[in-house]
XYZ file of N, CA and C in Angstrom:
804
model
N 57.214 14.403 -4.985
C 56.776 15.219 -6.119
C 55.317 15.599 -5.895
N 55.025 16.856 -6.018
C 53.662 17.330 -5.771
C 52.780 17.028 -6.966
N 51.504 16.778 -6.685
C 50.545 16.496 -7.742
C 50.158 17.775 -8.449
N 49.799 17.684 -9.738
C 49.296 18.869 -10.436
C 48.018 19.380 -9.772
N 47.702 20.644 -10.086
C 46.520 21.263 -9.494
C 45.250 20.513 -9.841
N 45.127 20.036 -11.109
C 43.920 19.304 -11.523
C 43.796 17.993 -10.778
N 44.927 17.323 -10.530
C 44.871 16.053 -9.800
C 44.461 16.269 -8.367
N 45.017 17.367 -7.774
C 44.628 17.654 -6.389
C 43.134 17.926 -6.288
N 42.595 18.583 -7.288
C 41.146 18.820 -7.280
C 40.370 17.518 -7.438
N 40.933 16.576 -8.248
C 40.254 15.302 -8.470
C 40.170 14.493 -7.196
N 41.264 14.515 -6.387
C 41.301 13.698 -5.178
C 40.718 14.419 -3.963
N 40.264 15.654 -4.156
C 39.691 16.392 -3.036
C 38.401 15.723 -2.568
N 38.225 15.649 -1.275
C 37.061 15.008 -0.673
C 36.026 16.080 -0.353
N 34.807 15.869 -0.831
C 33.742 16.814 -0.527
C 33.390 16.744 0.942
N 33.169 17.866 1.530
C 32.800 17.947 2.939
C 31.343 18.376 3.059
N 30.729 17.961 4.173
C 29.377 18.417 4.436
C 29.398 19.916 4.726
N 28.432 20.601 4.182
C 28.331 22.022 4.469
C 27.853 22.225 5.901
N 28.333 23.302 6.493
C 27.903 23.624 7.846
C 26.399 23.920 7.827
N 25.600 23.200 8.628
C 24.149 23.421 8.579
C 23.788 24.801 9.114
N 22.720 25.323 8.559
C 22.203 26.591 9.061
C 21.522 26.370 10.404
N 21.182 27.477 11.050
C 20.527 27.373 12.353
C 19.176 26.670 12.234
N 18.455 26.933 11.139
C 17.143 26.298 10.943
C 17.306 24.798 10.713
N 18.307 24.420 9.865
C 18.537 22.998 9.595
C 18.985 22.272 10.851
N 19.862 22.899 11.650
C 20.326 22.278 12.890
C 19.170 22.084 13.864
N 18.322 23.102 13.975
C 17.165 22.990 14.872
C 16.207 21.901 14.403
N 15.994 21.830 13.070
C 15.121 20.783 12.544
C 15.670 19.392 12.800
N 16.974 19.203 12.605
C 17.585 17.902 12.880
C 17.499 17.532 14.349
N 17.714 18.519 15.222
C 17.623 18.262 16.664
C 16.204 17.863 17.051
N 15.205 18.547 16.486
C 13.812 18.214 16.792
C 13.446 16.832 16.269
N 13.971 16.468 15.086
C 13.698 15.132 14.544
C 14.294 14.054 15.443
N 15.528 14.282 15.909
C 16.156 13.321 16.827
C 15.389 13.226 18.129
N 14.939 14.367 18.638
C 14.149 14.356 19.870
C 12.837 13.600 19.674
N 12.234 13.728 18.485
C 10.989 13.014 18.198
C 11.218 11.504 18.195
N 12.334 11.059 17.593
C 12.645 9.627 17.564
C 12.853 9.096 18.977
N 13.620 9.826 19.790
C 13.868 9.388 21.166
C 12.579 9.355 21.969
N 11.743 10.379 21.789
C 10.458 10.425 22.501
C 9.560 9.264 22.082
N 9.579 8.910 20.788
C 8.760 7.803 20.298
C 9.190 6.482 20.917
N 10.500 6.239 20.993
C 10.981 5.006 21.598
C 10.673 4.958 23.091
N 10.742 6.110 23.752
C 10.464 6.118 25.188
C 9.006 5.787 25.481
N 8.110 6.129 24.561
C 6.692 5.825 24.761
C 6.274 4.457 24.286
N 7.154 3.762 23.542
C 6.801 2.443 23.009
C 6.924 1.329 24.038
N 7.579 1.599 25.176
C 7.780 0.605 26.238
C 8.510 -0.634 25.744
N 9.316 -0.473 24.694
C 10.113 -1.578 24.183
C 11.412 -1.661 24.977
N 11.755 -2.856 25.421
C 12.976 -3.025 26.210
C 13.585 -4.390 25.917
N 14.907 -4.485 26.121
C 15.613 -5.752 25.911
C 15.121 -6.811 26.896
N 14.731 -6.370 28.102
C 14.243 -7.319 29.110
C 12.970 -8.015 28.639
N 12.045 -7.239 28.043
C 10.808 -7.842 27.560
C 11.080 -8.804 26.403
N 12.009 -8.429 25.533
C 12.327 -9.309 24.412
C 12.944 -10.612 24.904
N 13.858 -10.517 25.854
C 14.511 -11.728 26.379
C 13.496 -12.598 27.108
N 12.601 -11.967 27.869
C 11.584 -12.727 28.592
C 10.592 -13.386 27.644
N 10.402 -12.803 26.451
C 9.443 -13.367 25.512
C 9.999 -14.441 24.608
N 11.321 -14.610 24.592
C 11.923 -15.619 23.706
C 11.406 -17.022 23.993
N 11.320 -17.474 25.260
C 10.776 -18.832 25.498
C 9.348 -18.998 24.985
N 8.500 -17.978 25.119
C 7.132 -18.075 24.640
C 7.090 -18.167 23.109
N 7.944 -17.369 22.455
C 8.005 -17.456 20.999
C 8.504 -18.822 20.558
N 9.499 -19.336 21.286
C 10.005 -20.665 20.950
C 8.949 -21.737 21.133
N 8.114 -21.592 22.168
C 7.042 -22.562 22.411
C 6.032 -22.557 21.276
N 5.669 -21.337 20.823
C 4.693 -21.244 19.733
C 5.265 -21.848 18.451
N 6.517 -21.518 18.142
C 7.132 -22.043 16.919
C 7.259 -23.561 16.975
N 7.555 -24.093 18.154
C 7.656 -25.558 18.296
C 6.312 -26.224 18.030
N 5.231 -25.605 18.515
C 3.892 -26.172 18.331
C 3.376 -25.974 16.908
N 4.014 -25.087 16.135
C 3.588 -24.865 14.753
C 4.083 -25.956 13.812
N 5.180 -26.585 14.139
C 5.775 -27.582 13.242
C 5.452 -28.986 13.726
N 5.171 -29.884 12.774
C 5.000 -29.626 11.335
C 3.617 -29.046 11.048
N 3.422 -28.361 9.939
C 2.098 -27.805 9.616
C 1.070 -28.899 9.405
N -0.147 -28.614 9.847
C -1.254 -29.566 9.719
C -1.926 -29.374 8.359
N -1.908 -30.424 7.532
C -2.476 -30.360 6.194
C -3.847 -31.014 6.090
N -4.438 -31.354 7.233
C -5.708 -32.084 7.198
C -6.855 -31.217 6.674
N -6.743 -29.900 6.789
C -7.808 -29.008 6.329
C -7.375 -28.233 5.088
N -6.526 -28.829 4.284
C -5.969 -28.136 3.125
C -7.045 -27.684 2.144
N -8.053 -28.532 1.917
C -9.093 -28.173 0.945
C -9.886 -26.963 1.410
N -10.284 -26.963 2.684
C -11.042 -25.828 3.208
C -10.195 -24.553 3.188
N -8.918 -24.681 3.516
C -8.017 -23.523 3.489
C -7.874 -23.003 2.065
N -7.807 -23.902 1.089
C -7.669 -23.480 -0.308
C -8.882 -22.659 -0.745
N -10.087 -23.132 -0.421
C -11.283 -22.399 -0.847
C -11.420 -21.073 -0.106
N -10.999 -21.032 1.155
C -11.006 -19.757 1.881
C -9.991 -18.791 1.272
N -8.863 -19.333 0.838
C -7.858 -18.497 0.185
C -8.373 -17.976 -1.159
N -9.122 -18.821 -1.868
C -9.723 -18.381 -3.129
C -10.726 -17.255 -2.888
N -11.509 -17.358 -1.815
C -12.445 -16.288 -1.466
C -11.706 -14.993 -1.154
N -10.580 -15.115 -0.454
C -9.764 -13.941 -0.149
C -9.272 -13.264 -1.421
N -8.828 -14.056 -2.386
C -8.340 -13.489 -3.642
C -9.488 -12.858 -4.433
N -10.665 -13.480 -4.391
C -11.832 -12.890 -5.053
C -12.186 -11.544 -4.430
N -12.121 -11.462 -3.108
C -12.355 -10.192 -2.428
C -11.371 -9.136 -2.905
N -10.101 -9.514 -2.980
C -9.053 -8.562 -3.357
C -9.273 -8.043 -4.771
N -9.539 -8.940 -5.695
C -9.705 -8.526 -7.097
C -10.968 -7.686 -7.260
N -12.082 -8.133 -6.660
C -13.343 -7.399 -6.801
C -13.246 -6.007 -6.202
N -12.751 -5.922 -4.975
C -12.627 -4.618 -4.335
C -11.662 -3.705 -5.063
N -10.564 -4.272 -5.569
C -9.575 -3.469 -6.282
C -10.146 -2.938 -7.601
N -10.846 -3.789 -8.351
C -11.411 -3.356 -9.637
C -12.451 -2.254 -9.428
N -13.336 -2.443 -8.461
C -14.333 -1.401 -8.180
C -13.659 -0.100 -7.763
N -12.634 -0.210 -6.920
C -11.924 0.980 -6.474
C -11.217 1.701 -7.605
N -10.600 0.951 -8.516
C -9.909 1.569 -9.645
C -10.884 2.271 -10.578
N -12.039 1.646 -10.804
C -13.044 2.269 -11.677
C -13.528 3.591 -11.090
N -13.794 3.615 -9.790
C -14.283 4.840 -9.154
C -13.163 5.864 -8.935
N -11.928 5.397 -8.886
C -10.804 6.316 -8.678
C -10.598 7.234 -9.867
N -10.866 6.738 -11.078
C -10.545 7.509 -12.277
C -11.326 8.828 -12.350
N -12.669 8.817 -12.286
C -13.378 10.115 -12.330
C -13.051 11.003 -11.141
N -12.849 10.395 -9.963
C -12.510 11.202 -8.792
C -11.137 11.843 -8.956
N -10.201 11.122 -9.587
C -8.869 11.684 -9.821
C -8.924 12.838 -10.806
N -9.794 12.761 -11.811
C -9.953 13.874 -12.757
C -10.440 15.116 -12.014
N -11.399 14.946 -11.126
C -11.901 16.076 -10.350
C -10.834 16.646 -9.424
N -9.869 15.819 -9.020
C -8.835 16.259 -8.081
C -7.577 16.765 -8.760
N -7.457 16.580 -10.083
C -6.235 16.949 -10.802
C -6.225 18.437 -11.130
N -5.097 19.078 -10.884
C -4.944 20.486 -11.205
C -4.931 20.678 -12.720
N -5.756 21.572 -13.210
C -5.848 21.810 -14.641
C -6.939 21.024 -15.321
N -7.472 20.007 -14.662
C -8.552 19.201 -15.231
C -9.849 19.345 -14.458
N -9.733 19.653 -13.185
C -10.929 19.815 -12.358
C -11.749 21.002 -12.854
N -13.071 20.896 -12.844
C -13.909 21.998 -13.366
C -13.862 23.264 -12.531
N -13.505 23.144 -11.237
C -13.501 24.322 -10.372
C -12.542 24.062 -9.196
N -11.848 25.091 -8.699
C -10.935 24.888 -7.560
C -11.615 24.294 -6.333
N -12.862 24.690 -6.087
C -13.576 24.141 -4.933
C -13.800 22.640 -5.119
N -14.173 22.241 -6.329
C -14.369 20.811 -6.619
C -13.064 20.061 -6.428
N -11.968 20.669 -6.873
C -10.660 20.031 -6.724
C -10.311 19.817 -5.251
N -10.542 20.837 -4.439
C -10.239 20.720 -3.006
C -11.110 19.650 -2.351
N -12.397 19.627 -2.693
C -13.293 18.624 -2.115
C -12.911 17.217 -2.548
N -12.548 17.045 -3.825
C -12.162 15.725 -4.316
C -10.879 15.251 -3.646
N -9.910 16.149 -3.512
C -8.670 15.766 -2.841
C -8.907 15.459 -1.365
N -9.807 16.210 -0.740
C -10.131 15.940 0.656
C -10.785 14.578 0.836
N -11.681 14.219 -0.096
C -12.343 12.919 -0.016
C -11.333 11.789 -0.214
N -10.423 11.947 -1.185
C -9.393 10.926 -1.414
C -8.503 10.787 -0.184
N -8.111 11.915 0.395
C -7.272 11.878 1.597
C -7.993 11.217 2.762
N -9.299 11.468 2.887
C -10.075 10.857 3.970
C -10.135 9.342 3.790
N -10.385 8.880 2.564
C -10.417 7.442 2.303
C -9.066 6.801 2.600
N -7.975 7.532 2.312
C -6.642 6.981 2.515
C -6.220 7.022 3.981
N -6.740 8.008 4.713
C -6.319 8.186 6.104
C -6.941 7.149 7.029
N -8.215 6.861 6.843
C -8.895 5.890 7.705
C -8.381 4.489 7.370
N -7.886 3.727 8.347
C -7.346 2.387 8.075
C -8.409 1.449 7.489
N -7.940 0.497 6.686
C -8.876 -0.429 6.043
C -9.606 -1.300 7.057
N -8.997 -1.562 8.217
C -9.696 -2.332 9.246
C -10.920 -1.580 9.764
N -10.801 -0.259 9.878
C -11.946 0.537 10.325
C -13.058 0.497 9.286
N -12.679 0.604 8.006
C -13.687 0.488 6.949
C -14.345 -0.887 6.978
N -13.548 -1.924 7.232
C -14.113 -3.279 7.286
C -15.119 -3.398 8.431
N -14.769 -2.859 9.597
C -15.711 -2.887 10.724
C -16.987 -2.122 10.391
N -16.833 -0.983 9.722
C -17.998 -0.177 9.349
C -18.920 -0.962 8.415
N -18.341 -1.616 7.409
C -19.178 -2.325 6.439
C -19.690 -3.658 6.998
N -18.984 -4.246 7.965
C -19.523 -5.436 8.631
C -20.801 -5.067 9.369
N -20.801 -3.897 10.013
C -22.015 -3.425 10.690
C -23.106 -3.103 9.672
N -22.691 -2.544 8.514
C -23.672 -2.084 7.528
C -24.289 -3.231 6.744
N -23.466 -4.164 6.247
C -23.977 -5.214 5.360
C -23.866 -6.607 5.961
N -23.287 -6.724 7.165
C -23.191 -8.025 7.812
C -21.851 -8.698 7.577
N -21.661 -9.791 8.281
C -20.418 -10.558 8.157
C -20.310 -11.174 6.769
N -19.084 -11.336 6.299
C -18.874 -12.018 5.029
C -18.011 -11.219 4.061
N -17.741 -11.802 2.899
C -16.837 -11.173 1.928
C -17.330 -9.832 1.383
N -18.667 -9.610 1.373
C -19.181 -8.345 0.827
C -18.606 -7.152 1.578
N -18.509 -7.264 2.894
C -17.932 -6.176 3.690
C -16.466 -5.971 3.332
N -15.757 -7.076 3.097
C -14.354 -6.965 2.711
C -14.174 -6.312 1.354
N -15.041 -6.642 0.411
C -14.957 -6.040 -0.927
C -15.169 -4.532 -0.839
N -16.152 -4.095 -0.078
C -16.429 -2.663 0.047
C -15.277 -1.938 0.749
N -14.716 -2.572 1.785
C -13.586 -1.948 2.485
C -12.378 -1.813 1.562
N -12.088 -2.844 0.776
C -10.973 -2.779 -0.162
C -11.237 -1.767 -1.274
N -12.482 -1.626 -1.666
C -12.835 -0.628 -2.681
C -12.496 0.778 -2.179
N -12.908 1.095 -0.957
C -12.633 2.423 -0.399
C -11.130 2.625 -0.240
N -10.434 1.617 0.239
C -8.982 1.727 0.427
C -8.271 1.951 -0.902
N -8.729 1.277 -1.952
C -8.132 1.441 -3.279
C -8.389 2.833 -3.830
N -9.587 3.362 -3.615
C -9.884 4.724 -4.068
C -8.928 5.722 -3.407
N -8.699 5.547 -2.113
C -7.809 6.462 -1.408
C -6.380 6.403 -1.912
N -5.953 5.216 -2.317
C -4.573 5.071 -2.801
C -4.452 5.432 -4.276
N -5.275 4.808 -5.118
C -5.157 5.022 -6.563
C -5.611 6.415 -6.966
N -6.611 6.966 -6.284
C -7.087 8.292 -6.642
C -5.990 9.331 -6.565
N -5.169 9.245 -5.548
C -4.073 10.203 -5.400
C -3.059 10.061 -6.529
N -2.637 8.827 -6.802
C -1.594 8.628 -7.803
C -2.118 8.835 -9.226
N -3.378 8.520 -9.462
C -3.967 8.826 -10.771
C -3.969 10.334 -11.011
N -4.374 11.105 -10.002
C -4.415 12.562 -10.142
C -3.012 13.123 -10.379
N -2.023 12.640 -9.631
C -0.657 13.129 -9.806
C -0.108 12.755 -11.171
N -0.440 11.549 -11.650
C 0.035 11.135 -12.973
C -0.543 12.025 -14.066
N -1.809 12.406 -13.942
C -2.421 13.278 -14.944
C -1.864 14.696 -14.863
N -1.538 15.152 -13.673
C -0.959 16.486 -13.529
C 0.446 16.567 -14.122
N 1.179 15.446 -14.102
C 2.566 15.443 -14.567
C 2.705 15.193 -16.066
N 1.611 14.986 -16.782
C 1.701 14.754 -18.222
C 2.130 16.024 -18.945
N 2.690 15.835 -20.139
C 3.140 16.961 -20.953
C 1.951 17.847 -21.333
N 2.072 19.133 -21.063
C 0.960 20.055 -21.340
C 0.929 20.500 -22.802
N 1.949 20.169 -23.586
C 1.982 20.585 -24.984
C 0.824 20.048 -25.806
N 0.606 18.718 -25.841
C -0.547 18.196 -26.595
C -1.876 18.736 -26.097
N -1.967 18.950 -24.798
C -3.207 19.482 -24.238
C -3.475 20.897 -24.758
N -2.441 21.719 -24.781
C -2.603 23.095 -25.272
C -2.889 23.119 -26.770
N -2.250 22.187 -27.517
C -2.492 22.149 -28.962
C -3.939 21.797 -29.270
N -4.481 20.821 -28.549
C -5.871 20.448 -28.764
C -6.816 21.552 -28.303
N -6.424 22.256 -27.271
C -7.285 23.329 -26.766
C -7.395 24.470 -27.769
N -6.302 24.740 -28.498
C -6.324 25.839 -29.470
C -7.233 25.549 -30.662
N -7.476 24.284 -30.936
C -8.351 23.951 -32.064
C -9.788 23.688 -31.607
N -10.062 24.005 -30.328
C -11.435 23.941 -29.837
C -11.866 22.609 -29.272
N -10.929 21.765 -28.863
C -11.294 20.467 -28.286
C -11.974 20.665 -26.936
N -12.918 19.805 -26.639
C -13.623 19.877 -25.366
C -12.737 19.350 -24.243
N -13.150 19.613 -22.995
C -12.401 19.110 -21.838
C -12.325 17.588 -21.842
N -13.424 16.932 -22.219
C -13.408 15.466 -22.307
C -12.440 14.995 -23.380
N -12.419 15.687 -24.513
C -11.486 15.329 -25.577
C -10.050 15.495 -25.143
N -9.764 16.572 -24.407
C -8.409 16.780 -23.908
C -7.983 15.637 -22.988
N -8.895 15.228 -22.113
C -8.556 14.193 -21.130
C -8.264 12.864 -21.815
N -9.153 12.445 -22.735
C -9.012 11.114 -23.323
C -8.088 11.078 -24.538
N -7.729 12.234 -25.093
C -6.837 12.247 -26.250
C -5.405 12.615 -25.899
N -5.213 13.436 -24.867
C -3.876 13.910 -24.539
C -3.399 13.457 -23.163
N -4.293 13.477 -22.164
C -3.861 13.202 -20.794
C -3.784 11.709 -20.513
N -4.867 10.996 -20.762
C -4.913 9.569 -20.423
C -3.852 8.749 -21.167
N -3.647 8.928 -22.484
C -2.588 8.131 -23.143
C -1.202 8.364 -22.549
N -0.890 9.622 -22.182
C 0.420 9.894 -21.593
C 0.560 9.331 -20.184
N -0.543 9.296 -19.451
C -0.497 8.811 -18.073
C -0.754 7.312 -17.959
N -1.045 6.638 -19.070
C -1.411 5.226 -19.019
C -0.350 4.332 -18.378
N 0.961 4.491 -18.665
C 1.947 3.632 -17.973
C 1.876 3.759 -16.458
N 1.696 4.971 -15.964
C 1.572 5.163 -14.518
C 0.276 4.551 -13.999
N -0.821 4.664 -14.773
C -2.087 4.043 -14.382
C -1.918 2.529 -14.220
N -1.236 1.906 -15.185
C -1.072 0.450 -15.161
C -0.224 0.028 -13.965
N 0.885 0.740 -13.739
C 1.754 0.393 -12.606
C 1.016 0.541 -11.286
N 0.258 1.623 -11.139
C -0.502 1.833 -9.905
C -1.578 0.769 -9.729
N -2.250 0.397 -10.809
C -3.325 -0.602 -10.725
C -2.777 -1.963 -10.317
N -1.649 -2.357 -10.887
C -1.058 -3.648 -10.539
C -0.606 -3.658 -9.084
N -0.038 -2.549 -8.640
C 0.374 -2.497 -7.237
C -0.840 -2.529 -6.313
N -1.948 -1.923 -6.747
C -3.173 -1.964 -5.934
C -3.680 -3.390 -5.757
N -3.550 -4.216 -6.802
C -3.962 -5.616 -6.678
C -3.103 -6.325 -5.644
N -1.778 -6.082 -5.678
C -0.896 -6.688 -4.687
C -1.241 -6.203 -3.285
N -1.486 -4.920 -3.156
C -1.823 -4.335 -1.851
C -3.138 -4.886 -1.327
N -4.126 -5.004 -2.205
C -5.428 -5.519 -1.786
C -5.348 -6.989 -1.380
N -4.480 -7.754 -2.032
C -4.322 -9.168 -1.670
C -3.797 -9.306 -0.255
N -2.806 -8.495 0.096
C -2.273 -8.552 1.460
C -3.307 -8.054 2.470
N -4.009 -6.967 2.129
C -4.969 -6.400 3.067
C -6.168 -7.306 3.286
N -6.570 -8.039 2.259
C -7.757 -8.883 2.380
C -7.587 -9.970 3.430
N -6.362 -10.396 3.664
C -6.110 -11.408 4.698
C -6.422 -10.838 6.076
N -5.989 -9.611 6.319
C -6.187 -8.987 7.625
C -7.652 -8.661 7.871
N -8.375 -8.300 6.811
C -9.775 -7.910 6.988
C -10.619 -9.058 7.520
N -10.220 -10.287 7.204
C -10.968 -11.424 7.713
C -10.933 -11.533 9.223
N -9.948 -10.919 9.868
C -9.842 -10.981 11.325
C -10.985 -10.246 12.009
N -11.645 -9.321 11.308
C -12.772 -8.582 11.899
C -14.100 -9.034 11.301
N -14.119 -10.189 10.659
C -15.375 -10.753 10.167
C -15.693 -10.441 8.733
N -14.702 -9.945 7.957
C -14.969 -9.589 6.564
C -14.755 -10.754 5.607
N -14.704 -11.970 6.117
C -14.627 -13.153 5.263
C -13.225 -13.487 4.813
N -13.106 -14.638 4.155
C -11.828 -15.045 3.601
C -10.969 -15.828 4.567
N -9.701 -15.943 4.231
C -8.772 -16.776 4.994
C -8.478 -16.190 6.363
N -8.715 -14.880 6.531
C -8.465 -14.262 7.827
C -9.327 -14.850 8.928
N -10.540 -15.240 8.587
C -11.416 -15.879 9.573
C -10.815 -17.200 10.034
N -10.334 -17.988 9.077
C -9.703 -19.266 9.425
C -8.479 -19.050 10.306
N -7.694 -18.008 10.000
C -6.485 -17.748 10.786
C -6.839 -17.327 12.207
N -7.847 -16.506 12.343
C -8.267 -16.074 13.677
C -8.777 -17.249 14.502
N -9.584 -18.117 13.894
C -10.106 -19.281 14.616
C -8.969 -20.196 15.036
N -7.979 -20.383 14.169
C -6.848 -21.259 14.495
C -6.078 -20.727 15.699
N -5.845 -19.426 15.737
C -5.121 -18.864 16.885
C -5.984 -18.861 18.136
N -7.284 -18.604 17.997
C -8.162 -18.619 19.169
C -8.210 -20.004 19.809
N -8.122 -21.046 18.988
C -8.176 -22.421 19.497
C -6.786 -22.980 19.793
N -5.754 -22.124 19.720
C -4.357 -22.546 19.931
C -3.962 -23.666 18.980
N -4.561 -23.665 17.802
C -4.271 -24.672 16.774
C -3.145 -24.129 15.890
N -1.949 -24.087 16.449
C -0.850 -23.386 15.803
C -0.333 -24.090 14.549
N -0.440 -25.419 14.484
C 0.031 -26.100 13.286
C -0.871 -25.798 12.082
N -2.179 -25.657 12.349
C -3.082 -25.230 11.274
C -2.836 -23.770 10.909
N -2.541 -22.948 11.906
C -2.230 -21.540 11.645
C -1.007 -21.414 10.742
N -0.006 -22.251 10.953
C 1.177 -22.217 10.096
C 0.825 -22.595 8.662
N -0.044 -23.577 8.491
C -0.478 -23.944 7.140
C -1.150 -22.766 6.450
N -1.994 -22.049 7.184
C -2.670 -20.884 6.611
C -1.663 -19.796 6.263
N -0.713 -19.554 7.147
C 0.303 -18.526 6.900
C 1.120 -18.866 5.660
N 1.494 -20.124 5.503
C 2.260 -20.526 4.323
C 1.433 -20.390 3.053
N 0.138 -20.706 3.145
C -0.735 -20.553 1.974
C -0.867 -19.085 1.582
N -1.026 -18.211 2.576
C -1.116 -16.773 2.299
C 0.193 -16.269 1.693
N 1.301 -16.736 2.232
C 2.608 -16.337 1.703
C 2.745 -16.738 0.238
N 2.335 -17.945 -0.089
C 2.411 -18.405 -1.479
C 1.542 -17.552 -2.394
N 0.326 -17.201 -1.933
C -0.570 -16.373 -2.743
C 0.021 -14.988 -2.980
N 0.529 -14.359 -1.921
C 1.078 -13.007 -2.049
C 2.280 -12.996 -2.974
N 3.166 -13.984 -2.828
C 4.350 -14.057 -3.694
C 3.938 -14.269 -5.146
N 2.947 -15.135 -5.373
C 2.490 -15.395 -6.741
C 1.909 -14.123 -7.369
N 1.095 -13.390 -6.604
C 0.496 -12.157 -7.131
C 1.578 -11.123 -7.421
N 2.570 -11.003 -6.540
C 3.643 -10.038 -6.761
C 4.478 -10.400 -7.975
N 4.759 -11.677 -8.155
C 5.554 -12.103 -9.310
C 4.799 -11.867 -10.613
N 3.509 -12.204 -10.620
C 2.703 -11.981 -11.830
C 2.587 -10.488 -12.113
N 2.391 -9.682 -11.062
C 2.311 -8.239 -11.249
C 3.604 -7.663 -11.804
N 4.745 -8.124 -11.287
C 6.027 -7.658 -11.805
C 6.238 -8.057 -13.255
N 5.830 -9.280 -13.611
C 5.967 -9.737 -14.992
C 5.087 -8.909 -15.930
N 3.862 -8.618 -15.499
C 2.967 -7.802 -16.320
C 3.508 -6.387 -16.497
N 4.072 -5.814 -15.431
C 4.635 -4.479 -15.542
C 5.769 -4.446 -16.570
N 6.617 -5.469 -16.544
C 7.727 -5.505 -17.512
C 7.241 -5.685 -18.929
N 6.142 -6.414 -19.110
C 5.649 -6.671 -20.463
C 4.825 -5.522 -21.021
N 4.075 -4.841 -20.162
C 3.140 -3.820 -20.640
C 3.781 -2.435 -20.694
N 4.523 -2.096 -19.648
C 5.063 -0.727 -19.546
C 6.353 -0.617 -20.367
């Protein structure tokens, strides 16, 4: 017995549309790019197999973790977290006015908008390790260089998302306030910022998590914190102490992520 026409339509399987010549060419170029990237990476199964004994040796020497320097590791970890919070807070504070200058419809002039977006993109493009090296040369070794590097990195990240959040707000309240003669500052703080606040909070919390992870790496170039301890442990082949540091960093990152997720659920 044949199915009704409506049933046949229900069970019909959607097919992929035949790609256009432009789409086919784009897909082919993307595949060629992936293959070219792997060919230049010099990654091979032979190297992985040859490296397994060395990895096994390192892992064997890591266990059990050495807890004899737990107190010093704890205080270095606390310094790392202080770097992350300080740099993130400074970056978020400076991101807000820069994002206003970069937001379409809020910037005072198109040239200012282009310059502000270019500055944010530049801060985001340069890796945080490069900023850390720059500030280590400028202000010397220690956490101060790490705080400044994290501040710049946060501006590059939060500035972009703050600007996009303000651009995506409902333009109705903004236009209503404009018709009654509200100033640009009044429009921003009465109509734009309240609507964009949930996005601001989510971005800020994620920046704290991001800065916590980045602050560990910055210590490898002399920017202070637990990264210095980790570098010294590996330089001295003290792998059991290195494992203790890695576990401590893991605990800190997980704790910050869990607290950030809980705050997002409660506030947003």
